[in-house]
Amino acid sequence: MAWRGEIDLGTRPAPVTGPMVSLTIDGQAIEVPEGTSVMRAASLMGTSIPKLCATDSLEAFGSCRLCLVEVEGRAGYPASCTTPVMPGMVVRTQTEKLKTLRRGVMELYISDHPLDCLTCAANGDCELQDQAGAVGLREVRYGTTGANHLGQAKDSSNPYFDFDPSKCIVCSRCVRACDEVQGTFALTIEGMGFGSKVSASQGQDFFSSECVSCGACVQACPTATLIEKKVVEIGTPDTATITTCAYCGVGCTFRAEMRGEELVRMVPWKEGKANRGHSCVKGRFAWGYANHKERILNPMIRASIDEPWREVSWDEAIAHTAAEFRRIQSTYGKRSVGGITSSRCTNEETFLVQKLIRAGFGNNNVDTCARVCHSPTGYGLKTAFGTSAGTQDFDSVMAADVVVIIGANPTDGHPVFASRLKRRLRQGAQLIVIDPRRTDIVRSPHIEAAEHLALRPGTNVAVLTAMAHVIVTEGLVDEEFVRTRCDWSEFEDWAEFVAEPRHSPEATELMTQVPAANLRAAARLYATGGNGAIYYGLGVTEHSQGSTTVLAIANLAMATGNLGRDGVGVNPLRGQNNVQGSCDMGSFPHELSGYRHVSDDAAREMFRDLWGVEIDREPGLRIPNMLDAAVDGTFKALYIQGEDILQSDPDTHHVSAGLAAMECVVVHDLFLNETANYAHVFLPGSTFLEKNGTFTNTERRIQMVRKVMQPRNGYEDWEVTQLLARALGCDMKYSHASEIMDEIAAVTPTFAGVSFARLEELGSIQWPCNEKAPQGTPVMHIGGFARGLGKFVRTEYVATEERTGPRFPLLLTTGRILSQYNVGAQTRRTENSRWHEEDRLEIHPHDAEQRGIVDGDWVKVVSRAGDTSLRALITDRVAPGVVYTTFHHPSTQANVVTTDNSDWATNCPEYKVTAVQVGRSNGPTDWQERYEARSRRSRRIEAVAAE
């Protein structure tokens, strides 16, 4: 699409629930909802009233005095942005008096503004410049010899944008965006009158301040005061394409604004239903990895992992890979090979990988990274409700009265959703946080949780069952909901179970370390506080009882009637951009697309009729089973698309042993990642900017990914998979990703109404989308559950096998940080690393003092599985007895210490509970030194390839 700035209607829309109001503007009649501003009404009829402080992403402010209008029968000249429409109102937006007033106001602004438009980076994309023209300003009568702000120093500390106060008109849009949209409150107007100026928190520069670099202030700025450095470097864009972010599961929609073939900036799209025009530092700015010098653009092969890589043509790489897989299957049997799909790739690419494995390899040995993050979500929610996904859309949170966050850190992991959540909390909703660590959502500007249950890691089930005990024994169950929507006999059995005295908050307090009074208060608040919504993350699923915890959450929601309407629900916060989609597409070894078991004869027949091959009715191997079988000598080849299992999966020693035992490991990715150290074939991948397809976010929203530039490696990822499939004799003949989606819709009931044409029409669709729901389904389970009656399940607490003791007295848990993403392959190759250059071990002051550790010391972390070293960060965010680290930097080798304990139902690893000892260290371990040597060798290879 040709580039043009998004239309700004000046003020936010009024609720559409009220009556309509008729008025006349410049002689034209118009009807708008009650509460609409005069400015927005005029914009809707095509009349643009001059403005500077007003924008439709913020509340009306009325400070710039440029949007004055005349209203018949009213004295003075009211600001149109703050004046609501009234029945019969007659408005004039352009009179001689208004022209004079506006020119006078604009003249004052320009008198204290640099007149460097021709050399300014915002030339042609500057609202101040546009409005000066709109009001007809042709001269400035006030000289430049008086006091002014033109000599103020520029702040270039932020790696992505500059702040030039000499160009600031103090419209407050940046401050208001930080407050209203982002909710960080990092900016303020300092001083008064002529001395007023925008200031970062406590007078610091932007980089050192509390600013989280979300870009809301940059987007709101009407001048070049806040401007992206890429715009300064490249120039203003000339085309734009709407696409979807490839980072977290929020699924923000962006305008990728280009100049020629060069990406200038990513601007959050106001029409994006997941992000509503907001973004975070990753999606907005951290896209430079697409052009990073370390990216591999040509295929490489080698006979042994001890040999150097040899760059080859695509034809040779594909032929070699196909020959190896045929050889291995001929020698060891058809089940000796498999593949791993990627949650960073599109639905279409993921669907083709599982098709390659099932139709080309002839087995079900396919798995995905959801195995190590949200597989318990799929099991638990499907068991309780009948569908393996969250129940709401993000907008639903604005109707919540009580929000429970358990095992999730939305301000770091899902920051755009967190901003919307914080807005609702500032409006008065109550918050309960269940987390062993004090995350930012517990307490931040204008927000404080009503209850923070700082439980002992591994006791989620005990805490939730204790909450259920309070709800049942105190008569807080929504009996009407349960009787009409759930299996009553199963509820009675569950209620009898949770009512047992051993499940009371008092009985579990010693085990969970949650004070009984706080737990009771939280349970009562959730059950009686109005609409109750639960949001959870990997702190729920990555446990040995992850599936049990998901079931316990479902039990609470059903018992209190918090399902089937806005403001309630059970909402998993998915980690990667397409985790939901990769599961939907049939990436698990026991399920075809749409979560139908491979033993389902009707489902297999559908695929057989379409693909022309029989589908194995036996489930294949999960990732841990593949590695076990490799060590045992029966699994010999693996195709890995877009995942780095050596860094992301638990018990690194076991993963490396499994990879080393295979005869052909194929890595299909952007960079030579850690897994590539054990690869025999490297197939270069394409970024989200270089492909067409769809992602499905955590709210089941299917959104278009549109090609912004041509793939630098020559192919979109689905085309690479298709080349390999053809070489293996699996006949794939797709010419565009849309054709793959058509096939997905043909064999997946929940996607039956989805197509690229439909997505273009509607913008996005939340599955299920079919004849019953042609527009999609924002809120699930309205009137009834997908499985019929909701299923209550007993949730017996079984303590993890990972126990503390004299040798390992501390519990290690892990999580994410705002500036980095997952294993860091993308964000570490951007300026985001300036905020998080290394992973640190958070340790409580008491535990640090006992061990003689001071802040910044190198410490050694030892578990039953292994050891690693990193530097300490002393903080009371963690409780005594608990330590915490992130896992974004491979040099940390956090998964060297995690064990092979896993969820009883899904094999999801127990990352969140590892018994460790921590002591002072002289630096990295031998294992890390060996890693650094390998990494240096890989970087040399990447550098040669880049040259």
PDB file of C-alpha atoms in Angstrom, residues 78-197:
ATOM      1  CA  PRO A  78     -14.329  26.938  22.913  1.00  0.00           C
ATOM      2  CA  ALA A  79     -11.706  24.287  22.142  1.00  0.00           C
ATOM      3  CA  SER A  80     -13.307  21.758  19.830  1.00  0.00           C
ATOM      4  CA  CYS A  81     -11.342  18.855  21.342  1.00  0.00           C
ATOM      5  CA  THR A  82     -12.907  19.301  24.796  1.00  0.00           C
ATOM      6  CA  THR A  83     -16.355  20.446  23.698  1.00  0.00           C
ATOM      7  CA  PRO A  84     -18.914  17.627  23.415  1.00  0.00           C
ATOM      8  CA  VAL A  85     -21.603  17.740  20.758  1.00  0.00           C
ATOM      9  CA  MET A  86     -25.090  18.784  21.806  1.00  0.00           C
ATOM     10  CA  PRO A  87     -28.432  18.281  20.043  1.00  0.00           C
ATOM     11  CA  GLY A  88     -29.093  21.040  17.556  1.00  0.00           C
ATOM     12  CA  MET A  89     -25.623  22.572  17.996  1.00  0.00           C
ATOM     13  CA  VAL A  90     -24.478  24.810  15.148  1.00  0.00           C
ATOM     14  CA  VAL A  91     -20.689  24.984  14.770  1.00  0.00           C
ATOM     15  CA  ARG A  92     -18.463  27.038  12.516  1.00  0.00           C
ATOM     16  CA  THR A  93     -14.858  25.930  12.128  1.00  0.00           C
ATOM     17  CA  GLN A  94     -13.595  28.624   9.738  1.00  0.00           C
ATOM     18  CA  THR A  95     -14.371  32.317  10.211  1.00  0.00           C
ATOM     19  CA  GLU A  96     -12.252  35.441   9.908  1.00  0.00           C
ATOM     20  CA  LYS A  97     -12.007  35.739  13.688  1.00  0.00           C
ATOM     21  CA  LEU A  98     -10.948  32.112  14.044  1.00  0.00           C
ATOM     22  CA  LYS A  99      -8.332  32.567  11.332  1.00  0.00           C
ATOM     23  CA  THR A 100      -6.845  35.535  13.177  1.00  0.00           C
ATOM     24  CA  LEU A 101      -6.839  33.744  16.536  1.00  0.00           C
ATOM     25  CA  ARG A 102      -5.219  30.597  15.139  1.00  0.00           C
ATOM     26  CA  ARG A 103      -2.531  32.486  13.256  1.00  0.00           C
ATOM     27  CA  GLY A 104      -1.719  34.381  16.426  1.00  0.00           C
ATOM     28  CA  VAL A 105      -1.411  31.187  18.425  1.00  0.00           C
ATOM     29  CA  MET A 106       0.719  29.513  15.768  1.00  0.00           C
ATOM     30  CA  GLU A 107       2.910  32.609  15.490  1.00  0.00           C
ATOM     31  CA  LEU A 108       3.784  32.282  19.175  1.00  0.00           C
ATOM     32  CA  TYR A 109       4.726  28.628  18.732  1.00  0.00           C
ATOM     33  CA  ILE A 110       6.906  29.317  15.707  1.00  0.00           C
ATOM     34  CA  SER A 111       8.635  32.286  17.379  1.00  0.00           C
ATOM     35  CA  ASP A 112      10.307  29.838  19.765  1.00  0.00           C
ATOM     36  CA  HIS A 113      10.992  27.058  17.272  1.00  0.00           C
ATOM     37  CA  PRO A 114      14.008  26.423  15.021  1.00  0.00           C
ATOM     38  CA  LEU A 115      13.264  27.424  11.443  1.00  0.00           C
ATOM     39  CA  ASP A 116      15.299  24.569   9.976  1.00  0.00           C
ATOM     40  CA  CYS A 117      12.491  22.769   8.175  1.00  0.00           C
ATOM     41  CA  LEU A 118      14.522  22.056   5.041  1.00  0.00           C
ATOM     42  CA  THR A 119      17.171  20.130   7.004  1.00  0.00           C
ATOM     43  CA  CYS A 120      14.909  18.745   9.733  1.00  0.00           C
ATOM     44  CA  ALA A 121      14.443  14.972   9.692  1.00  0.00           C
ATOM     45  CA  ALA A 122      10.686  15.437  10.115  1.00  0.00           C
ATOM     46  CA  ASN A 123      10.340  17.687   7.073  1.00  0.00           C
ATOM     47  CA  GLY A 124       7.187  16.564   5.303  1.00  0.00           C
ATOM     48  CA  ASP A 125       6.099  14.499   8.312  1.00  0.00           C
ATOM     49  CA  CYS A 126       5.675  17.234  10.928  1.00  0.00           C
ATOM     50  CA  GLU A 127       2.334  18.286  12.389  1.00  0.00           C
ATOM     51  CA  LEU A 128       3.639  21.691  13.422  1.00  0.00           C
ATOM     52  CA  GLN A 129       4.692  22.347   9.828  1.00  0.00           C
ATOM     53  CA  ASP A 130       1.348  21.093   8.538  1.00  0.00           C
ATOM     54  CA  GLN A 131      -0.702  23.183  10.951  1.00  0.00           C
ATOM     55  CA  ALA A 132       1.302  26.317  10.208  1.00  0.00           C
ATOM     56  CA  GLY A 133       0.257  25.870   6.617  1.00  0.00           C
ATOM     57  CA  ALA A 134      -3.326  25.034   7.590  1.00  0.00           C
ATOM     58  CA  VAL A 135      -3.794  28.303   9.500  1.00  0.00           C
ATOM     59  CA  GLY A 136      -2.137  30.321   6.742  1.00  0.00           C
ATOM     60  CA  LEU A 137       0.879  31.531   8.725  1.00  0.00           C
ATOM     61  CA  ARG A 138       3.218  33.417   6.412  1.00  0.00           C
ATOM     62  CA  GLU A 139       5.295  35.562   8.743  1.00  0.00           C
ATOM     63  CA  VAL A 140       6.380  35.803  12.359  1.00  0.00           C
ATOM     64  CA  ARG A 141       6.333  39.320  13.769  1.00  0.00           C
ATOM     65  CA  TYR A 142       8.287  38.506  16.919  1.00  0.00           C
ATOM     66  CA  GLY A 143      12.063  38.622  16.559  1.00  0.00           C
ATOM     67  CA  THR A 144      14.520  35.997  17.683  1.00  0.00           C
ATOM     68  CA  THR A 145      16.547  38.192  20.025  1.00  0.00           C
ATOM     69  CA  GLY A 146      14.473  37.618  23.150  1.00  0.00           C
ATOM     70  CA  ALA A 147      14.488  34.702  25.545  1.00  0.00           C
ATOM     71  CA  ASN A 148      13.948  31.338  23.856  1.00  0.00           C
ATOM     72  CA  HIS A 149      14.624  27.628  24.174  1.00  0.00           C
ATOM     73  CA  LEU A 150      16.634  27.194  20.986  1.00  0.00           C
ATOM     74  CA  GLY A 151      19.985  26.446  22.583  1.00  0.00           C
ATOM     75  CA  GLN A 152      19.028  23.412  24.679  1.00  0.00           C
ATOM     76  CA  ALA A 153      21.167  20.304  24.343  1.00  0.00           C
ATOM     77  CA  LYS A 154      19.887  17.235  22.515  1.00  0.00           C
ATOM     78  CA  ASP A 155      19.534  13.969  24.463  1.00  0.00           C
ATOM     79  CA  SER A 156      20.741  11.085  22.257  1.00  0.00           C
ATOM     80  CA  SER A 157      21.191   8.594  25.081  1.00  0.00           C
ATOM     81  CA  ASN A 158      18.406   6.285  23.916  1.00  0.00           C
ATOM     82  CA  PRO A 159      19.686   3.943  21.199  1.00  0.00           C
ATOM     83  CA  TYR A 160      16.525   4.273  19.126  1.00  0.00           C
ATOM     84  CA  PHE A 161      15.364   7.890  19.307  1.00  0.00           C
ATOM     85  CA  ASP A 162      16.578  11.416  20.023  1.00  0.00           C
ATOM     86  CA  PHE A 163      15.036  14.050  22.279  1.00  0.00           C
ATOM     87  CA  ASP A 164      15.652  17.611  21.090  1.00  0.00           C
ATOM     88  CA  PRO A 165      14.080  20.026  23.610  1.00  0.00           C
ATOM     89  CA  SER A 166      14.831  23.032  21.387  1.00  0.00           C
ATOM     90  CA  LYS A 167      12.025  21.815  19.099  1.00  0.00           C
ATOM     91  CA  CYS A 168       9.541  21.084  21.898  1.00  0.00           C
ATOM     92  CA  ILE A 169       6.274  23.043  21.971  1.00  0.00           C
ATOM     93  CA  VAL A 170       5.303  21.632  25.409  1.00  0.00           C
ATOM     94  CA  CYS A 171       2.038  20.215  24.107  1.00  0.00           C
ATOM     95  CA  SER A 172       2.283  17.435  26.749  1.00  0.00           C
ATOM     96  CA  ARG A 173       1.383  14.727  24.264  1.00  0.00           C
ATOM     97  CA  CYS A 174       4.491  12.701  25.131  1.00  0.00           C
ATOM     98  CA  VAL A 175       3.808  12.984  28.867  1.00  0.00           C
ATOM     99  CA  ARG A 176       0.176  12.020  28.423  1.00  0.00           C
ATOM    100  CA  ALA A 177       1.099   9.070  26.186  1.00  0.00           C
ATOM    101  CA  CYS A 178       3.494   7.769  28.828  1.00  0.00           C
ATOM    102  CA  ASP A 179       0.755   8.102  31.449  1.00  0.00           C
ATOM    103  CA  GLU A 180      -2.404   7.093  29.593  1.00  0.00           C
ATOM    104  CA  VAL A 181      -1.158   4.610  26.997  1.00  0.00           C
ATOM    105  CA  GLN A 182       1.949   3.031  28.514  1.00  0.00           C
ATOM    106  CA  GLY A 183       1.277   3.637  32.205  1.00  0.00           C
ATOM    107  CA  THR A 184       4.916   4.122  33.190  1.00  0.00           C
ATOM    108  CA  PHE A 185       4.681   7.811  34.212  1.00  0.00           C
ATOM    109  CA  ALA A 186       8.330   8.294  33.287  1.00  0.00           C
ATOM    110  CA  LEU A 187       7.882  11.793  31.809  1.00  0.00           C
ATOM    111  CA  THR A 188       6.680  15.033  33.347  1.00  0.00           C
ATOM    112  CA  ILE A 189       6.383  18.750  32.635  1.00  0.00           C
ATOM    113  CA  GLU A 190       8.991  20.396  34.808  1.00  0.00           C
ATOM    114  CA  GLY A 191       8.797  24.076  35.741  1.00  0.00           C
ATOM    115  CA  MET A 192       6.104  26.659  35.079  1.00  0.00           C
ATOM    116  CA  GLY A 193       5.254  29.221  32.456  1.00  0.00           C
ATOM    117  CA  PHE A 194       8.078  30.036  30.070  1.00  0.00           C
ATOM    118  CA  GLY A 195      10.305  27.650  32.038  1.00  0.00           C
ATOM    119  CA  SER A 196       8.071  24.634  31.365  1.00  0.00           C
ATOM    120  CA  LYS A 197       9.843  21.722  29.726  1.00  0.00           C
TER     121      LYS A 197
END
